[in-house]
Short mmCIF file of C-alpha atoms in Angstrom, two decimals:
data_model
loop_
_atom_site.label_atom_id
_atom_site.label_comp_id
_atom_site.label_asym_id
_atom_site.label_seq_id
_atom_site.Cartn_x
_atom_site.Cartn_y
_atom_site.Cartn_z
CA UNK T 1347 -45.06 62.75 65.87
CA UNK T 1348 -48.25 64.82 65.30
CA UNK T 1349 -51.50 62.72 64.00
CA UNK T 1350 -54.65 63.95 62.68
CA UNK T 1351 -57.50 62.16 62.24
CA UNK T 1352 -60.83 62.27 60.27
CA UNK T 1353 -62.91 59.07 60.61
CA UNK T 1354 -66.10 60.05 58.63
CA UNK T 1355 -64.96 59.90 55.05
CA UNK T 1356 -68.39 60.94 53.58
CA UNK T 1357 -71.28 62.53 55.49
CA UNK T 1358 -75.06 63.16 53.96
CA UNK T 1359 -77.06 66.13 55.68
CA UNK T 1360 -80.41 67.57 54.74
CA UNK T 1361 -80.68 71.25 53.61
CA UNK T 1362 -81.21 73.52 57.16
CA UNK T 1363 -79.88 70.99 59.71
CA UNK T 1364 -76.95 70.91 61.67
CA UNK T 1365 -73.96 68.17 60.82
CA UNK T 1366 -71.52 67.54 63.12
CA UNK T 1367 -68.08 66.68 61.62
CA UNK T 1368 -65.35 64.49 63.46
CA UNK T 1369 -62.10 65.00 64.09
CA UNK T 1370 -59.21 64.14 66.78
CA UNK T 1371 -55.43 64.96 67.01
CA UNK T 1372 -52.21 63.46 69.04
CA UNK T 1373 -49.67 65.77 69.89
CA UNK T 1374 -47.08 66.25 72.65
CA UNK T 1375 -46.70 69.58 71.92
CA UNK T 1376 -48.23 72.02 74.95
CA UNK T 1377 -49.05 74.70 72.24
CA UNK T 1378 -50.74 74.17 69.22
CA UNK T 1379 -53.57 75.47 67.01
CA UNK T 1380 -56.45 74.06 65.46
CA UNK T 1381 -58.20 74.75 62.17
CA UNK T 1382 -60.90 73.60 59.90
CA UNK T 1383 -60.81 74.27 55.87
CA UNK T 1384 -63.59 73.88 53.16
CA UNK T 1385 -62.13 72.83 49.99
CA UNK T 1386 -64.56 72.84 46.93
CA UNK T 1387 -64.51 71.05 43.95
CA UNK T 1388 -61.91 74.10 42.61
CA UNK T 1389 -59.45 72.69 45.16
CA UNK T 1390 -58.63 76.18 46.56
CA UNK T 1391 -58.80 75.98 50.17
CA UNK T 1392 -61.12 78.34 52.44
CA UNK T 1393 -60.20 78.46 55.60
CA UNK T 1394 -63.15 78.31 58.39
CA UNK T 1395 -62.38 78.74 61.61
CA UNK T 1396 -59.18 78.33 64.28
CA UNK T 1397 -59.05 76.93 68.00
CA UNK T 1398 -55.65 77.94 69.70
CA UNK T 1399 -54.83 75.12 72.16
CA UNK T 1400 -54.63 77.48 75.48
CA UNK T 1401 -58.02 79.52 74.12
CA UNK T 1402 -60.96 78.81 77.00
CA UNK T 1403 -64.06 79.23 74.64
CA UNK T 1404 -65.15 77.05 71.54
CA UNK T 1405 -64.40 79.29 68.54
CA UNK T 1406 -67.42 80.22 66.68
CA UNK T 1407 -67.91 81.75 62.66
CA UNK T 1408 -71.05 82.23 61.49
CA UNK T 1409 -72.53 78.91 60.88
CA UNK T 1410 -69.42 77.22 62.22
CA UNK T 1411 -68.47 76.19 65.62
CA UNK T 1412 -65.69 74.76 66.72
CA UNK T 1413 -66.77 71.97 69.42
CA UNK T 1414 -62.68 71.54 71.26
CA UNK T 1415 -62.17 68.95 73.90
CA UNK T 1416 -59.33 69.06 75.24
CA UNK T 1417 -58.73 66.32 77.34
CA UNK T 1418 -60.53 64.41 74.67
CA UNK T 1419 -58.31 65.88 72.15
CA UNK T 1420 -61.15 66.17 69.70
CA UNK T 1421 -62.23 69.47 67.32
CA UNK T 1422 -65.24 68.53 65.89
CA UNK T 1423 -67.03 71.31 63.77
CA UNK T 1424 -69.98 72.15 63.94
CA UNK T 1425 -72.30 73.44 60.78
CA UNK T 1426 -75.67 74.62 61.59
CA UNK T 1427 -78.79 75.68 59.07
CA UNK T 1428 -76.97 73.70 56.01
CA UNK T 1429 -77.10 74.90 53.22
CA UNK T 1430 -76.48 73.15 49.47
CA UNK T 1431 -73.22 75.42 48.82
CA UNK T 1432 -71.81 73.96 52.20
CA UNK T 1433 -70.89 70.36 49.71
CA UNK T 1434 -67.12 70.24 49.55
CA UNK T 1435 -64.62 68.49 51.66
CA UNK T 1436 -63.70 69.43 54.51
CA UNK T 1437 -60.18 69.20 56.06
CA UNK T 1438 -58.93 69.41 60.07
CA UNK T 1439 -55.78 70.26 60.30
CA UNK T 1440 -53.37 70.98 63.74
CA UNK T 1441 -50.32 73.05 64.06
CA UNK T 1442 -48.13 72.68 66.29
CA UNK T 1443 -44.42 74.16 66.34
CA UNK T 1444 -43.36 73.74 62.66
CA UNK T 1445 -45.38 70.73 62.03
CA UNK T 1446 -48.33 71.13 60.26
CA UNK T 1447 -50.56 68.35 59.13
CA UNK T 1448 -53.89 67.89 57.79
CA UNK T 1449 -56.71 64.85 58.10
CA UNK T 1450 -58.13 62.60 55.42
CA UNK T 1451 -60.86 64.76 55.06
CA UNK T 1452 -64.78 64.23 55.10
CA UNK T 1453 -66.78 64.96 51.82
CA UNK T 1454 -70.14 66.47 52.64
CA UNK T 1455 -72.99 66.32 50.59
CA UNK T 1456 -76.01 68.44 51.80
CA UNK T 1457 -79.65 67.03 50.01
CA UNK T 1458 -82.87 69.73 49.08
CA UNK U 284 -50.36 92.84 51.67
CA UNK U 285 -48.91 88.88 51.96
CA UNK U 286 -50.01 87.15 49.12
CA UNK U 287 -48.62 83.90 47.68
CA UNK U 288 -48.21 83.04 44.13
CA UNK U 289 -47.78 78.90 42.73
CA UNK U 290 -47.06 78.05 39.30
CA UNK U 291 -47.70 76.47 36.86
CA UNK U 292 -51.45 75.98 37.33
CA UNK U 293 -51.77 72.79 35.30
CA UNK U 294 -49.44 70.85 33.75
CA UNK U 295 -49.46 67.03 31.41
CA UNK U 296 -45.64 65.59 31.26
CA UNK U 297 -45.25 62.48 30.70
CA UNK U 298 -43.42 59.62 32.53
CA UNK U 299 -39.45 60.19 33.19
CA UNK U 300 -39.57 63.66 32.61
CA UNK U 301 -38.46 66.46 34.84
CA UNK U 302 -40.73 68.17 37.20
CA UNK U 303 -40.44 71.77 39.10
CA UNK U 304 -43.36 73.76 40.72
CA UNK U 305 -42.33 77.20 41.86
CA UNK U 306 -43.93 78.50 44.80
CA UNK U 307 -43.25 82.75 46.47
CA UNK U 308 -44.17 84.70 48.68
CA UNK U 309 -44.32 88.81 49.18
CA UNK U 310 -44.98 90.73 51.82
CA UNK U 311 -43.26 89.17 54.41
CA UNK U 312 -39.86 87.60 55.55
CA UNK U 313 -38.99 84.47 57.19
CA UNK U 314 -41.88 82.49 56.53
CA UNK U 315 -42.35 79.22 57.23
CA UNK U 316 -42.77 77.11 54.10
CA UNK U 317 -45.07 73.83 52.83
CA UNK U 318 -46.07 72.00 49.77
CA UNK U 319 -48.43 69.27 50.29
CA UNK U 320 -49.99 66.80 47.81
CA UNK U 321 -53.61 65.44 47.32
CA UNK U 322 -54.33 62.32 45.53
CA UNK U 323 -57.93 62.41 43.50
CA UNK U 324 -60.49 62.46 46.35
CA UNK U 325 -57.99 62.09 48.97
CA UNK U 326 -56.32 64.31 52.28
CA UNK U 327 -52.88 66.43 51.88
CA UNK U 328 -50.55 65.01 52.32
CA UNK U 329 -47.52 66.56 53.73
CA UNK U 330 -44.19 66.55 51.99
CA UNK U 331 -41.65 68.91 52.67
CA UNK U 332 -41.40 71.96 55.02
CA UNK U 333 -38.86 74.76 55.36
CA UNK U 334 -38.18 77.14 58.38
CA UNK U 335 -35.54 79.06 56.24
CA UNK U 336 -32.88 79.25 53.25
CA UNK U 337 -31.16 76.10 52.52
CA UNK U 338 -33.70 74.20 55.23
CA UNK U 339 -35.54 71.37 54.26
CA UNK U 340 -37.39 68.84 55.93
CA UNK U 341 -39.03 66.00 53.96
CA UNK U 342 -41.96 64.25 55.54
CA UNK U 343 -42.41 61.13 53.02
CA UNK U 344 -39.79 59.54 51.43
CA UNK U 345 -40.10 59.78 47.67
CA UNK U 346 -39.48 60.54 44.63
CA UNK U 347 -39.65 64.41 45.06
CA UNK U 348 -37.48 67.30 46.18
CA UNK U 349 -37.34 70.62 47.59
CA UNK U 350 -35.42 73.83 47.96
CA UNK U 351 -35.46 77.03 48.96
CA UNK U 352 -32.79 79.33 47.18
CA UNK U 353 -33.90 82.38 48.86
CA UNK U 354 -36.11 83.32 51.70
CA UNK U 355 -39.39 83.71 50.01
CA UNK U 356 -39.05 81.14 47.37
CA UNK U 357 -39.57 77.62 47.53
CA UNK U 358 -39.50 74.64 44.75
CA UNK U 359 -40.74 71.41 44.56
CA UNK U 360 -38.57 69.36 41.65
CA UNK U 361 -38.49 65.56 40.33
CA UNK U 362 -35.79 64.61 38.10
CA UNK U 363 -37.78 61.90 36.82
CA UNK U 364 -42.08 61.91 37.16
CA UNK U 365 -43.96 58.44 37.64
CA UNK U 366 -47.56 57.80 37.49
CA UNK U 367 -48.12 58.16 40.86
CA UNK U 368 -46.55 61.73 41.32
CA UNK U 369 -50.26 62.84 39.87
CA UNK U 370 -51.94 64.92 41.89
CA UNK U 371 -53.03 67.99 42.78
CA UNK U 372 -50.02 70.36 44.67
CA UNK U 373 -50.72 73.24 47.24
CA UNK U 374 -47.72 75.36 48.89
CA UNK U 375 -48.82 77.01 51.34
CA UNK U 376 -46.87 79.58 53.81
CA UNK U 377 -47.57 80.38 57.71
CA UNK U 378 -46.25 83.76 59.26
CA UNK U 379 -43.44 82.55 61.75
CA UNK U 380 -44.80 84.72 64.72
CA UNK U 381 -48.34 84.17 63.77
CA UNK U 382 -50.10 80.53 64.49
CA UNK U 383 -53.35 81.03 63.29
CA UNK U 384 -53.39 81.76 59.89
CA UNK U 385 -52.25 79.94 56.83
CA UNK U 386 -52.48 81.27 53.36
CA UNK U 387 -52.44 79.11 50.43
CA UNK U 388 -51.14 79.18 46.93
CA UNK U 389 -53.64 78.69 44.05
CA UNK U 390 -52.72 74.92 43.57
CA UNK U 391 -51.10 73.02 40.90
CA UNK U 392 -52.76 70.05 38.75
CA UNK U 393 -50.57 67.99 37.41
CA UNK U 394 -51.00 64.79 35.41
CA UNK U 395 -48.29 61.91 34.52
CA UNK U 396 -48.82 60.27 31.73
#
């Protein structure tokens, strides 16, 4: 069965730095895509960014970067330059097939 | 355009009464289907998925249900709520020939009390 994991179930960061959050995945599946959502306080979720499991490069938005290890099997994501509007929780989540599951979550608060 | 529409937003019913959360879909066809559930301050969970009409997979044994009467539509139902049904409910729908995008409905809150 597919697993996805979050570890770090709150995270501080101060305004302007980078935070690095955690996350690893089990699956047998060959194929398989990665993403990473912000969910504020509104619970609508907004999605980030997406690693496909065959893709060579780390997927970068903006601000986000998607640090993907494969052997590992770790997605970490990276947030540089915080800023206060980047509190919310954040979900990984892995698709593979039809299967599609998401982590715990981390709650990240950034301080002024 | 593919947008995805979940009702009712919020909803209060007390304990033992019926539940159903209606979840569609428009602009596409054959979608693959989800609702999930989120406990206050907690991950989604997954409960039920559907790669067509009449196809339902259930992740979590529980005190929920699903169907999906027609290709675009998909319902979560509980004949009789607990406490612990509370939550906060998200379908959400993934193009079947498309891996890397999901799209989301708005979300439903609903309290048991």
């Amino acid at each position: 069965a597919q697993k996805i994991t979050q570890t770090q179930p709150g995270m501080f960061v101060q305004e302007k730095e980078a935070v690095t959050l955690d996350c690893t995945y089990d699956t047998s599946d060959p194929s398989y895509g990665l993403f990473w959502y912000k969910q504020p306080s509104s619970g609508e979720m907004i999605f980030l960014i997406y690693q496909g499991s065959y893709d060579q490069q780390n997927a970068t938005e903006g601000r986000y970067s998607l640090n993907f290890q494969k052997a590992r099997k770790s997605a970490n994501l990276v947030i540089s330059a915080s800023q206060l509007g980047d509190s919310a929780m954040y979900f990984c989540a892995m698709r593979a097939t039809y299967d599609m599951r998401f982590g715990a979550g981390t709650r990240l608060t950034v301080k002024p | 355009s593919q947008t995805i529409h979940q009702w009712p937003a919020t909803l209060v019913q007390p304990v033992g009464s019926p539940l159903s959360l209606e979840c569609t879909v428009e602009g596409t066809s054959n979608p693959n289907l989800y609702w999930y559930r989120q406990a206050a301050g907690r991950g989604l969970q997954l409960l039920f998925y559907s790669v067509g009409i009449g196809q339902i997979s259930s992740e979590v044994p529980q005190n929920l249900s699903a169907s999906r009467p027609q290709d675009r539509q998909f319902i979560l139902s509980s004949k009789k709520l607990l406490l612990s049904d509370s939550g906060f409910y998200l379908c959400a729908w993934i193009p079947r020939y498309s891996g890397n995008t999901i799209y989301f409905g708005e979300g439903s809150w609903l309290t048991v009390v």
